[in-house]
Amino acid sequence: MRFARLGNVGTEIPVVIDGERTLDLRTITTDIDGAFLSGDGIERARAAVATGGLPELTDAASLRIGAPITRPSAVYCIGMNYAAHAAESGSEPPERIVMFMKSPNTVVGPFDDVAIPRGSEKTDWEVELGIVIGRRASYLDSPADARAHIAGFVMANDLSERDWQIAVSGGQWSKGKSAPGFCPTGPWLATDDELNADDVRLRSFVNGQPRQDSRTSDLIFDIDTIVWTLSQYLALEPGDLVLTGTPEGVALSGRFPYLAAGDVVELDIDGLGRQRQQYVSA
């Protein structure tokens, strides 16, 4: 199934996308949140689609596309999880998972404008597969237990201000990761049966020029290992977002200029749609 949220910021309507139809979920849930994902919300939505019990949202095409999940309690990120990206960052592939966090209020819609922070000279793009947690995960016994705790997958742009992340970080990356709008997410949340998330193509473009092009099968630490490992150190809550890392082809490599006002970034992942952001001055 594919879930989305449409409408103005703060008043998005939860919907399920069924082929060419967009169906209103408000008879089932007020939002795509942790309670919906951890309860029987997905199955109730599936049953309602099958029986024709959901009305069509006829003006869906005219509505803003929001992030497909409400603001999560946490956004966890995995760093340098593609060997080629680690190399372009000047690092060896990690032997252990590198984790950092973004502020949850960075999560915005996939087509929303993004403001380049004041004073930023090194705003960078990162296309990533995102994991949305569906059941609380704490001290999982093995990676094989991970999928039972995953509600589905999204596309995200893990935007970064590289000076703030690296040069003036004080040793912590989150300062360069948490500016407003620095996590465009969506356009939809897809359940596991909608795609083979372990091997999908992900790409990015800046002003129509290709930048990143890889597959999630190239992840150093795969989806199940990420969720299992994180659960040994923290509790993943329903609705939390976990970004799995980005492939090579970012501005940090030195091969491309950083983003400036007027630039357009587009991202796509097989089965998860396409994003487009215009970059503006803060």
Tab-separated table of C-alpha atoms in Angstrom, residues 81-85 88 127-129 197-205 210-220 245-249 268-270:
chain	number	residue	atom	x	y	z
A	81	ASN	CA	26.916	3.611	4.473
A	82	TYR	CA	28.023	3.366	0.829
A	83	ALA	CA	31.721	2.629	0.335
A	84	ALA	CA	32.134	5.083	-2.555
A	85	HIS	CA	30.524	7.896	-0.551
A	88	GLU	CA	34.629	10.772	-1.499
A	127	VAL	CA	19.207	11.071	-1.681
A	128	GLU	CA	18.378	8.311	0.810
A	129	LEU	CA	16.061	5.397	1.444
A	197	ALA	CA	13.705	-2.039	-0.679
A	198	ASP	CA	16.903	-4.099	-0.423
A	199	ASP	CA	17.666	-3.460	-4.098
A	200	VAL	CA	16.171	-0.303	-5.577
A	201	ARG	CA	17.812	2.371	-7.684
A	202	LEU	CA	18.218	5.827	-6.159
A	203	ARG	CA	19.282	8.957	-8.040
A	204	SER	CA	19.674	12.698	-7.642
A	205	PHE	CA	19.884	15.586	-10.095
A	210	PRO	CA	22.825	13.804	-12.858
A	211	ARG	CA	24.644	13.581	-9.533
A	212	GLN	CA	23.995	10.310	-7.691
A	213	ASP	CA	23.073	6.934	-9.171
A	214	SER	CA	23.300	3.768	-7.116
A	215	ARG	CA	21.288	0.902	-5.629
A	216	THR	CA	20.391	0.061	-2.053
A	217	SER	CA	22.013	-3.344	-2.609
A	218	ASP	CA	25.297	-1.409	-2.266
A	219	LEU	CA	24.589	-0.496	1.364
A	220	ILE	CA	27.422	-1.537	3.693
A	245	GLY	CA	22.817	6.611	4.037
A	246	THR	CA	23.604	8.209	0.690
A	247	PRO	CA	25.707	7.069	-2.288
A	248	GLU	CA	28.529	8.986	-3.936
A	249	GLY	CA	27.892	12.094	-6.019
A	268	ASP	CA	13.944	9.530	-7.346
A	269	ILE	CA	13.882	6.022	-5.926
A	270	ASP	CA	12.240	3.065	-7.675
